[in-house]
CSV table of C-alpha atoms in Angstrom, one decimal:
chain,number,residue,atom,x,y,z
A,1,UNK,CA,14.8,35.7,13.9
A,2,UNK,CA,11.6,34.0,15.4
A,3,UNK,CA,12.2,32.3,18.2
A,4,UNK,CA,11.6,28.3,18.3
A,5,UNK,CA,12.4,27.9,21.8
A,6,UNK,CA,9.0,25.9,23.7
A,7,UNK,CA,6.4,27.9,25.3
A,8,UNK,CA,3.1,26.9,27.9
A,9,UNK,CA,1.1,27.4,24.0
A,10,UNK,CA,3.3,25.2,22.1
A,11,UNK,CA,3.1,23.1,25.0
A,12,UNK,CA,-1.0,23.1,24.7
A,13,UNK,CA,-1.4,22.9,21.0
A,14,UNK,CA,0.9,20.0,21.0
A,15,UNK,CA,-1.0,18.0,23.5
A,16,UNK,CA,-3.8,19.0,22.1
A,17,UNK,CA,-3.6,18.0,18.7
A,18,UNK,CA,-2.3,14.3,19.9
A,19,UNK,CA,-4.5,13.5,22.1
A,20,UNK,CA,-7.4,14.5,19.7
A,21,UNK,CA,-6.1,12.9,17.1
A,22,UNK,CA,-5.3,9.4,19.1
A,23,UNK,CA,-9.3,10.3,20.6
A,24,UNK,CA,-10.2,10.5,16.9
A,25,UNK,CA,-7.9,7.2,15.7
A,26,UNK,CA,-9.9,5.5,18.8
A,27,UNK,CA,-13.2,5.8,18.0
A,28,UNK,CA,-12.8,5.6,14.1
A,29,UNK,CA,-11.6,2.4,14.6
A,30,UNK,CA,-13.9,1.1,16.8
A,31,UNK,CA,-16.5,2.0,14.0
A,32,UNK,CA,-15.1,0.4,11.8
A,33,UNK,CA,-14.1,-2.9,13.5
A,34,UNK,CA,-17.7,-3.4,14.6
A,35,UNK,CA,-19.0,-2.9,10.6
A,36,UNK,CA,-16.5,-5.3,10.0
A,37,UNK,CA,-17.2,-7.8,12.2
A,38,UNK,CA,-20.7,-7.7,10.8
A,39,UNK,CA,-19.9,-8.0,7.1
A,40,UNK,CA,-17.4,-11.0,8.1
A,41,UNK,CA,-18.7,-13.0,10.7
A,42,UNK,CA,-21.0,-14.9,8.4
A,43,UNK,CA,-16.9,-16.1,6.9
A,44,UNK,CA,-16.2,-16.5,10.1
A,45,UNK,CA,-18.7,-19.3,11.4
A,46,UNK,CA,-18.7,-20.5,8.0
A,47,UNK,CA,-14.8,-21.5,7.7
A,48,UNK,CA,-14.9,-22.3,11.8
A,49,UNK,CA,-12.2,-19.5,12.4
A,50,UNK,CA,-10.9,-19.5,15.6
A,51,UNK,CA,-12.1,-16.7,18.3
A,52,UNK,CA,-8.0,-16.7,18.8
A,53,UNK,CA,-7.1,-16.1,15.2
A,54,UNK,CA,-9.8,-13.5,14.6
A,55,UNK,CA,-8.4,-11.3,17.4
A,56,UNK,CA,-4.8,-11.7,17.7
A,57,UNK,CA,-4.1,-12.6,13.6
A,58,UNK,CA,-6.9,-10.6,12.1
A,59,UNK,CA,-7.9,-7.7,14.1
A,60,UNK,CA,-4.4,-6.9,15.9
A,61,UNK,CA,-2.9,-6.3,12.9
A,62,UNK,CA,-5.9,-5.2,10.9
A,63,UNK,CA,-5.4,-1.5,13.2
A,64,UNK,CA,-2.5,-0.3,11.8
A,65,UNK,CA,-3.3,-0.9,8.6
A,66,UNK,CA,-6.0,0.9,9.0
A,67,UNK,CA,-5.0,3.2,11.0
A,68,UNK,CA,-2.0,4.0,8.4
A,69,UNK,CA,-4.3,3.9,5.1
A,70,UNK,CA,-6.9,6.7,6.6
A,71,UNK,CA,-4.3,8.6,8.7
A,72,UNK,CA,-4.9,11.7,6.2
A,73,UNK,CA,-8.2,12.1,7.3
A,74,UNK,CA,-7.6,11.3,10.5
A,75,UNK,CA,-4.9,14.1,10.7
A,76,UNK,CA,-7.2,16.3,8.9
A,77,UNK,CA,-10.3,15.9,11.4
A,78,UNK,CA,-8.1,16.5,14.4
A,79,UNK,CA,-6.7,19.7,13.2
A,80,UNK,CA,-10.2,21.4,12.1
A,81,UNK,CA,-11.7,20.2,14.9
A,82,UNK,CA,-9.6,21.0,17.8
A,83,UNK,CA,-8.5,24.5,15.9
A,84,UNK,CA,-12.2,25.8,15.3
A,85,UNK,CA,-13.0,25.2,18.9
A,86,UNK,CA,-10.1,27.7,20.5
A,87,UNK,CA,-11.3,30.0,17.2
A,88,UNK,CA,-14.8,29.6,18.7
A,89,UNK,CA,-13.4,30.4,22.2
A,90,UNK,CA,-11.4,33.3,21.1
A,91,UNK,CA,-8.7,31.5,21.8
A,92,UNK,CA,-6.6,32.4,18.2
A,93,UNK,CA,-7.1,36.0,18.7
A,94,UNK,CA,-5.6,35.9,22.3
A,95,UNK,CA,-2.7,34.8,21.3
A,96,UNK,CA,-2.2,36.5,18.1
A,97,UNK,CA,-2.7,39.5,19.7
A,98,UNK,CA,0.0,38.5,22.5
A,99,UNK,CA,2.3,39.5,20.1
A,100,UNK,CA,2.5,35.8,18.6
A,101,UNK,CA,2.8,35.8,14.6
A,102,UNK,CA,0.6,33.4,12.4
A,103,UNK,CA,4.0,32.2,11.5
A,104,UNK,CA,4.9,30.9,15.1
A,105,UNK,CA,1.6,30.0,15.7
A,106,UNK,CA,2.3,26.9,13.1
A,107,UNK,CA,5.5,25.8,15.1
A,108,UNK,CA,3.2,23.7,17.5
A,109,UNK,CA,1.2,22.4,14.8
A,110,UNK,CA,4.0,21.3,12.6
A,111,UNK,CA,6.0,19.1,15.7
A,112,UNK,CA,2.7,17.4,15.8
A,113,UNK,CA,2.5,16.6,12.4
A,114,UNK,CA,6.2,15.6,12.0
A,115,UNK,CA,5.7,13.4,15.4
A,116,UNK,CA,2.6,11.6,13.6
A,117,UNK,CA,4.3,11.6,10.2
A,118,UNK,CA,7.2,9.5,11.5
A,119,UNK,CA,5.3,7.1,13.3
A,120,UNK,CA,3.3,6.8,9.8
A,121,UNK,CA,6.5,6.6,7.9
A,122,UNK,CA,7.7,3.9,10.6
A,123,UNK,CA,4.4,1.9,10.3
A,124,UNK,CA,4.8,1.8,6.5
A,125,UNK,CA,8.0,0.3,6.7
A,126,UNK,CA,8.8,-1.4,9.6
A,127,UNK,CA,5.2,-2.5,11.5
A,128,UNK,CA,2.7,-3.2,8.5
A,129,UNK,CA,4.0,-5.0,6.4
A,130,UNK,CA,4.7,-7.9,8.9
A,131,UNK,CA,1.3,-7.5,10.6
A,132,UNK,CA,0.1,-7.4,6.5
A,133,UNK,CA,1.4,-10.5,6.3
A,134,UNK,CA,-0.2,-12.6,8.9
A,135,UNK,CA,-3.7,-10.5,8.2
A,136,UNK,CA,-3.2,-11.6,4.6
A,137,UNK,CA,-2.4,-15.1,5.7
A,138,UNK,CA,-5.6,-15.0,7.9
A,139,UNK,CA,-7.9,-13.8,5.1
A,140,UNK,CA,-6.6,-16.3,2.6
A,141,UNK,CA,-7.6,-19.1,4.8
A,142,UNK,CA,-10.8,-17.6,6.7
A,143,UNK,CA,-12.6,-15.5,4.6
A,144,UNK,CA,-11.2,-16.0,0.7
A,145,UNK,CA,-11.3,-19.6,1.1
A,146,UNK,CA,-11.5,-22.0,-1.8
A,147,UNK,CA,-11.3,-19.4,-4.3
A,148,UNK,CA,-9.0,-20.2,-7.3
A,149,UNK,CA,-7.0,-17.7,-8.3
A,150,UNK,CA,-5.7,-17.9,-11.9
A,151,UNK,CA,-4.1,-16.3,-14.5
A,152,UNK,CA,-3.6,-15.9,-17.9
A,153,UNK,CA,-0.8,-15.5,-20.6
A,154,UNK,CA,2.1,-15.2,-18.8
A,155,UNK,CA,5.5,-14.2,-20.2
A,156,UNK,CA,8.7,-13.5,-18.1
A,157,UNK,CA,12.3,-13.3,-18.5
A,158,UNK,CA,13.4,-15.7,-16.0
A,159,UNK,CA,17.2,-14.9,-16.2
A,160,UNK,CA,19.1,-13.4,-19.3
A,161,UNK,CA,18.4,-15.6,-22.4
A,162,UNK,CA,15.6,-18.0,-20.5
A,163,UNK,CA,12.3,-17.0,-20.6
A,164,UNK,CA,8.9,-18.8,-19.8
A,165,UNK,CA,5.7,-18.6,-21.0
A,166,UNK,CA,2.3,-19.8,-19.4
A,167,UNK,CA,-1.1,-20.3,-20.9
A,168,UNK,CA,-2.0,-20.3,-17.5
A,169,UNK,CA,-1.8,-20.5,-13.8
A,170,UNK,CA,-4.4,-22.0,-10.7
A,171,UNK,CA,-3.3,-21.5,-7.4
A,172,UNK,CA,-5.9,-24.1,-6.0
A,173,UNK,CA,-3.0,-26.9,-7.3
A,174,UNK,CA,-0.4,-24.8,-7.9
A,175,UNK,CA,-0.2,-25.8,-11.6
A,176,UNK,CA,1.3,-23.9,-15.2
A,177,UNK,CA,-0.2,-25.1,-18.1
A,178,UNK,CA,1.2,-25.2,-21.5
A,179,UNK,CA,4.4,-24.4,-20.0
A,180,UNK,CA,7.3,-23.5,-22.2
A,181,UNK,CA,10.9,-22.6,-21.4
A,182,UNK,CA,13.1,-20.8,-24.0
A,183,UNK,CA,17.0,-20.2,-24.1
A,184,UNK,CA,18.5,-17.7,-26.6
A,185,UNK,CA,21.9,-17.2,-26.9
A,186,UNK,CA,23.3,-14.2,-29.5
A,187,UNK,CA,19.5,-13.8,-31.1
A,188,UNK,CA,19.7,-17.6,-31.7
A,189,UNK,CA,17.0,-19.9,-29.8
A,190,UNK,CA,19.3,-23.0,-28.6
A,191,UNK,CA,17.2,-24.8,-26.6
A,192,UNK,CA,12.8,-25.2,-25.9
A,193,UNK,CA,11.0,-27.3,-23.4
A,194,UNK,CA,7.2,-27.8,-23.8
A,195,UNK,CA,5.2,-29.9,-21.2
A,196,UNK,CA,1.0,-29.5,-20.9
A,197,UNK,CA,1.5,-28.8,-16.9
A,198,UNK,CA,4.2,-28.2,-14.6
A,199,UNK,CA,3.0,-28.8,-11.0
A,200,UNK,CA,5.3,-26.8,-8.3
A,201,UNK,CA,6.8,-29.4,-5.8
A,202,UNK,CA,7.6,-27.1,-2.7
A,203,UNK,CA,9.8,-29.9,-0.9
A,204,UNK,CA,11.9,-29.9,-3.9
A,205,UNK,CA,12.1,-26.2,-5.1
A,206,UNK,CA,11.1,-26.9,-8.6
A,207,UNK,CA,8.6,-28.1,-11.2
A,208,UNK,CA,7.1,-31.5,-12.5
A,209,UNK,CA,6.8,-31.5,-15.9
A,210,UNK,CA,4.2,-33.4,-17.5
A,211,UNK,CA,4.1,-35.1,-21.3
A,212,UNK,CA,7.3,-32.5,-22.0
A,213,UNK,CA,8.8,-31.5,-25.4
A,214,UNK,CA,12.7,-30.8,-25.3
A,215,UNK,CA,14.3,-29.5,-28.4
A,216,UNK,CA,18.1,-28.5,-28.4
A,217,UNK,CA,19.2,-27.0,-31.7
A,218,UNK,CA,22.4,-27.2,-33.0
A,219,UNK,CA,23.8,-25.2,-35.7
A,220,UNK,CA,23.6,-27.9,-38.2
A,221,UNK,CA,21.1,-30.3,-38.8
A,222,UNK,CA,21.4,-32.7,-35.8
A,223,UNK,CA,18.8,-31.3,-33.3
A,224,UNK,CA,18.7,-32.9,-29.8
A,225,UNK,CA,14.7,-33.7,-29.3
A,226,UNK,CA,13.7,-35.9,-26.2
A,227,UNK,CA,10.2,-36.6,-25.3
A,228,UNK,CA,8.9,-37.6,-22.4
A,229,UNK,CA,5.7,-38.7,-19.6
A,230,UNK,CA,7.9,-37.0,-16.4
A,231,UNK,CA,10.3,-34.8,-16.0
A,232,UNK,CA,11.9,-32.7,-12.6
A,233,UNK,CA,13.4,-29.2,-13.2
A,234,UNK,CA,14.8,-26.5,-10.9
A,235,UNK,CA,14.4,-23.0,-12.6
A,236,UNK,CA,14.3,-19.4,-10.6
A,237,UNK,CA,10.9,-19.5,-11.0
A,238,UNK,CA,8.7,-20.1,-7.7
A,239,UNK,CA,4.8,-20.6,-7.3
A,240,UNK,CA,4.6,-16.7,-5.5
A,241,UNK,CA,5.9,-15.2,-8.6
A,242,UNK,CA,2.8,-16.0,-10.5
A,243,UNK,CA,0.4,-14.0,-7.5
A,244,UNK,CA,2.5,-10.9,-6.5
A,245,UNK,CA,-0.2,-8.9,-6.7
A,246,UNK,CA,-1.8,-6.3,-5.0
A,247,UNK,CA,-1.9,-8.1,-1.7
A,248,UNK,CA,1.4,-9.8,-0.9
A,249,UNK,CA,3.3,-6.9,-2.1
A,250,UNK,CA,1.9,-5.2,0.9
A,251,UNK,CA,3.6,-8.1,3.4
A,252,UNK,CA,7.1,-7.2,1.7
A,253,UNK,CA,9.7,-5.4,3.8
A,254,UNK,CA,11.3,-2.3,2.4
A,255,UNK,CA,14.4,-4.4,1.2
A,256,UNK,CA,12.2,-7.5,-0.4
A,257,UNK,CA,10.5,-4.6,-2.0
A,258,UNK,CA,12.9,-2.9,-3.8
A,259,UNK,CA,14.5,-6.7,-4.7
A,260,UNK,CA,10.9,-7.7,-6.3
A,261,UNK,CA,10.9,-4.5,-8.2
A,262,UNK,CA,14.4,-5.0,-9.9
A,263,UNK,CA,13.5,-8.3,-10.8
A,264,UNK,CA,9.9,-8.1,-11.8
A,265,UNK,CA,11.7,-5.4,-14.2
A,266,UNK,CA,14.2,-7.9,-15.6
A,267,UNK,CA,11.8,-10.1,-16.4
A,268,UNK,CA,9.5,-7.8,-18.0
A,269,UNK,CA,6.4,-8.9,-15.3
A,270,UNK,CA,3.2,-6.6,-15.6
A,271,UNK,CA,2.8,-6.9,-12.1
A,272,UNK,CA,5.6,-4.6,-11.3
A,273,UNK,CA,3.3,-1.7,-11.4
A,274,UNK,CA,1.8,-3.2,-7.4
A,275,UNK,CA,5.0,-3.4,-6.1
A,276,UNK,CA,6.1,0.2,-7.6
A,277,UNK,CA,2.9,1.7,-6.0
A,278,UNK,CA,3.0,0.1,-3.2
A,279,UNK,CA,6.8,1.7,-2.7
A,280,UNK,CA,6.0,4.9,-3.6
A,281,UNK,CA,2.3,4.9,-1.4
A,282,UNK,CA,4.5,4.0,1.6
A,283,UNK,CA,6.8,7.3,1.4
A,284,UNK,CA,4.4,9.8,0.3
A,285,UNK,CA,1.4,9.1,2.4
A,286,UNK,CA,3.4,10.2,5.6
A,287,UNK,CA,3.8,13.8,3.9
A,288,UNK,CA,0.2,14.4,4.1
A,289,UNK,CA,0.4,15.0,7.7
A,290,UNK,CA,2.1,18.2,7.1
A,291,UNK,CA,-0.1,19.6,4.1
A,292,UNK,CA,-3.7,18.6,5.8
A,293,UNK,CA,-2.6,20.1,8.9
A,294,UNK,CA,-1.6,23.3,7.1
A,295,UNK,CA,-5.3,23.6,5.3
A,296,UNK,CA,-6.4,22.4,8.4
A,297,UNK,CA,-5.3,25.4,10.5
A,298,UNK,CA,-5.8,28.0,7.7
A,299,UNK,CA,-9.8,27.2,6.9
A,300,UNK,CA,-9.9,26.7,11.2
A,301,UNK,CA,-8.3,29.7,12.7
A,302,UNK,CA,-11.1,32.0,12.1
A,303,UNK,CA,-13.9,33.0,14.4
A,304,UNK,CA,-17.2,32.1,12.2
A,305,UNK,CA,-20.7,32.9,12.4
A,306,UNK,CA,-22.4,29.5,13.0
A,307,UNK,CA,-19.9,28.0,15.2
A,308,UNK,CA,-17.8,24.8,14.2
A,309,UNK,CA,-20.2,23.3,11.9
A,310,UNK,CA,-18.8,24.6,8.7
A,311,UNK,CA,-15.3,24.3,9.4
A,312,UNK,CA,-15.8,20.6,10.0
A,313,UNK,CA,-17.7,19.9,7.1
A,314,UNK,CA,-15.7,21.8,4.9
A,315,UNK,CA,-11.9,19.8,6.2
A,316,UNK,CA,-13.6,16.7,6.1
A,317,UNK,CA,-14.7,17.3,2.2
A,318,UNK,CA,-11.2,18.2,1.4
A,319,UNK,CA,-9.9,15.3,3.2
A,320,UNK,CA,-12.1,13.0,1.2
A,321,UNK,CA,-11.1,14.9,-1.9
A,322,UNK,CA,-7.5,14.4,-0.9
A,323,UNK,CA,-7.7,10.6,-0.4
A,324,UNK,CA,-10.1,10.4,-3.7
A,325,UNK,CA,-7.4,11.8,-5.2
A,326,UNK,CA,-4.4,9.6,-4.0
A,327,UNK,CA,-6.3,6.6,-5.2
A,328,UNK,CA,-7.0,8.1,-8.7
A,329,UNK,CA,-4.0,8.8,-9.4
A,330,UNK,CA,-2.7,5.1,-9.2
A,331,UNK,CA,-4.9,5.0,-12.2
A,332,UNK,CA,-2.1,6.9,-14.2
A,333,UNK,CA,0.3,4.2,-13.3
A,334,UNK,CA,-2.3,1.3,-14.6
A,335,UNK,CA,-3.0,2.9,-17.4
A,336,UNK,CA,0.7,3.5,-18.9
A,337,UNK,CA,0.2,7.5,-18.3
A,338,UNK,CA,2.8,8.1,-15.7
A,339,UNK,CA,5.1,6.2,-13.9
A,340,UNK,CA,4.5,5.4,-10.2
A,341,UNK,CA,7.0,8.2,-8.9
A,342,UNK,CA,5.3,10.9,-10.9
A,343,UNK,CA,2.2,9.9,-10.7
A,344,UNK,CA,1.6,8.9,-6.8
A,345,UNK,CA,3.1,12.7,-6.1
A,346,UNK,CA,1.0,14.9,-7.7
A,347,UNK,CA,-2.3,14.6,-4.8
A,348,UNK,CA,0.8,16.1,-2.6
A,349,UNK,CA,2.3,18.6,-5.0
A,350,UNK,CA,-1.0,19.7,-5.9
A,351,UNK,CA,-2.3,20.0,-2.2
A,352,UNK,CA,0.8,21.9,-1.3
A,353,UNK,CA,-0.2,24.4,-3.9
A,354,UNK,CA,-3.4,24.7,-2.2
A,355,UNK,CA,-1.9,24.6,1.5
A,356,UNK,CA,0.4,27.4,0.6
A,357,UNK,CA,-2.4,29.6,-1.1
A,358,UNK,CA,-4.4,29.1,2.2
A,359,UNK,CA,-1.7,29.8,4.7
A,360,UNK,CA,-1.0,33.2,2.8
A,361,UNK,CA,-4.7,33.8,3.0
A,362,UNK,CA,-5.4,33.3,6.6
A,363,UNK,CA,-3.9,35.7,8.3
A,364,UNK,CA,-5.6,38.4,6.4
């Protein structure tokens, strides 16, 4: 039975795999906010952001979402990195030939990975998406300003029976036009309400209705029809329905989540497909940790000619590969091929194929 107790190298791989992968998460990021900075400052001066805002709104919570969507690579980097240099210093063979098996040699650098794939997993669903939703919030105002977004053709099941339909939708006035409401009872159509635009009244909850239509059919021959300039309704039907999108799904806590989901489903909304990748994106990217740092240490461990070099370049391709890959496959989902819990798995089940093939390789 191998023995899991901590050692002085469990104790050294650990600290060193953390502190090279917060060294690594340090100066990635510093990269990037400077690049960023650059591209947006011009939005910046332009919609008079505050100095405040930009720091504490944008930037603060810009990290961990960063930090969070390239963690893979980040991961990855560390490991090859850090690994090739105690190869290069003969520091692998030492202790495998202390009697230490390739097999306990990964104890160290799983912990690590399960330390960094928890913080990951409590990023995802606890930290982000609040700090998503004030960076959001922030871009909306600062750098996406007075741009209207609009759609097109909408159609949703706003409660059993009731459903709505929309030419279209402008978020610059927060207005549905050609609206139409529809209730159906027993595969009969009972009631319809037409108006050319419904503006969305946030004070009240609810709708203004403008030069509406209403039609109540009866079973005989004495239809209900009232027409009108004005006209107030309340329906559970808000203006955010008509922009969850890619975006404010990410500001949704876990439970919010899962609530959109069910009833983006009941109504029959397109959109669905964001909040169902967004889910299952949020529970599978911590998992990487454990495959990348398993390639990681099996391409690393050996001594080669040429130092480091290749080792590097060859885990950062992968990584890149990997990440490619996790973004192509929420093409299946868009496209109707898979469903998001198939779909957004396979980059891992795949790359557990190929982490297992390696770690049976290495040691020979």
């Amino acid at each position: 039975m191998m023995n899991l107790r901590p050692t002085l190298i469990d104790r050294y791989i650990v600290k060193k795999f953390i502190l090279s992968f917060l060294l690594s998460l340090l100066v990635i990021i510093t990269i990037v906010i400077v690049f960023d900075i650059s591209e947006k400052i011009s939005k910046f001066v332009e919609y008079h952001a505050p100095l405040e805002a930009v720091i504490f709104q944008y930037y603060v919570n810009f990290i961990p979402y960063f930090i969070n969507m390239f963690s893979p690579l980040f991961v990855f980097i560390t490991v090859i990195f850090f690994t090739s240099r105690m190869a290069a210093n003969s520091e692998i063979i030492a202790i495998l030939s202390g009697g230490i098996s390739y097999r306990r040699l990964m104890v160290p650098y799983m912990f690590s990975a399960a330390v960094i794939a928890f913080m990951s997993l409590m990023l995802n669903l606890y930290v982000i998406p609040r700090s998503n939703e004030v960076r959001v919030a922030f871009e909306a105002k600062y750098v996406r300003s007075h741009v209207d977004f609009k759609r097109s053709n909408i159609h949703y099941m706003i409660a059993p029976g009731e459903f709505v339909f929309v030419e279209s939708f402008s978020d610059w006035n927060k207005t549905a036009y050609r609206f139409t409401l529809e209730e159906i009872q027993d595969g009969r159509m009972v009631s319809k309400l037409s108006a050319d635009r419904a503006v969305w009244d946030s004070t009240m909850g609810g709708w203004h209705l403008e030069n509406y239509f209403l039609r109540n059919f009866s079973e005989g021959l004495k239809d209900e029809v009232k027409v009108g300039a004005k006209m107030d309704t309340i329906i559970p039907l808000t203006v955010t329905d008509f922009y969850c999108n890619e975006k404010t799904v990410q500001t949704l806590s876990t439970r919010n989540l899962n609530q959109l989901i069910k009833t983006q489903k009941m109504r029959g909304d397109s959109n669905v497909i964001y909040a169902q990748i967004e889910k299952n994106n949020r529970i599978s990217l911590p998992f990487s940790a454990f495959i990348l740092t398993i390639i990681g240490v099996s391409l690393s461990s050996h001594k080669r000619r040429g130092g480091i070099g290749w080792n590097v370049a060859l885990g950062i391709a992968l990584a890149f590969s990997y990440i490619l890959f996790m973004r192509f496959s929420q093409m299946f989902v868009f496209t109707g091929m898979l469903p998001p819990g198939i779909a957004l798995w396979i980059p891992n089940v795949l790359y557990s194929f190929i982490a297992f093939y390696l770690y049976k390789r290495a040691p020979k």
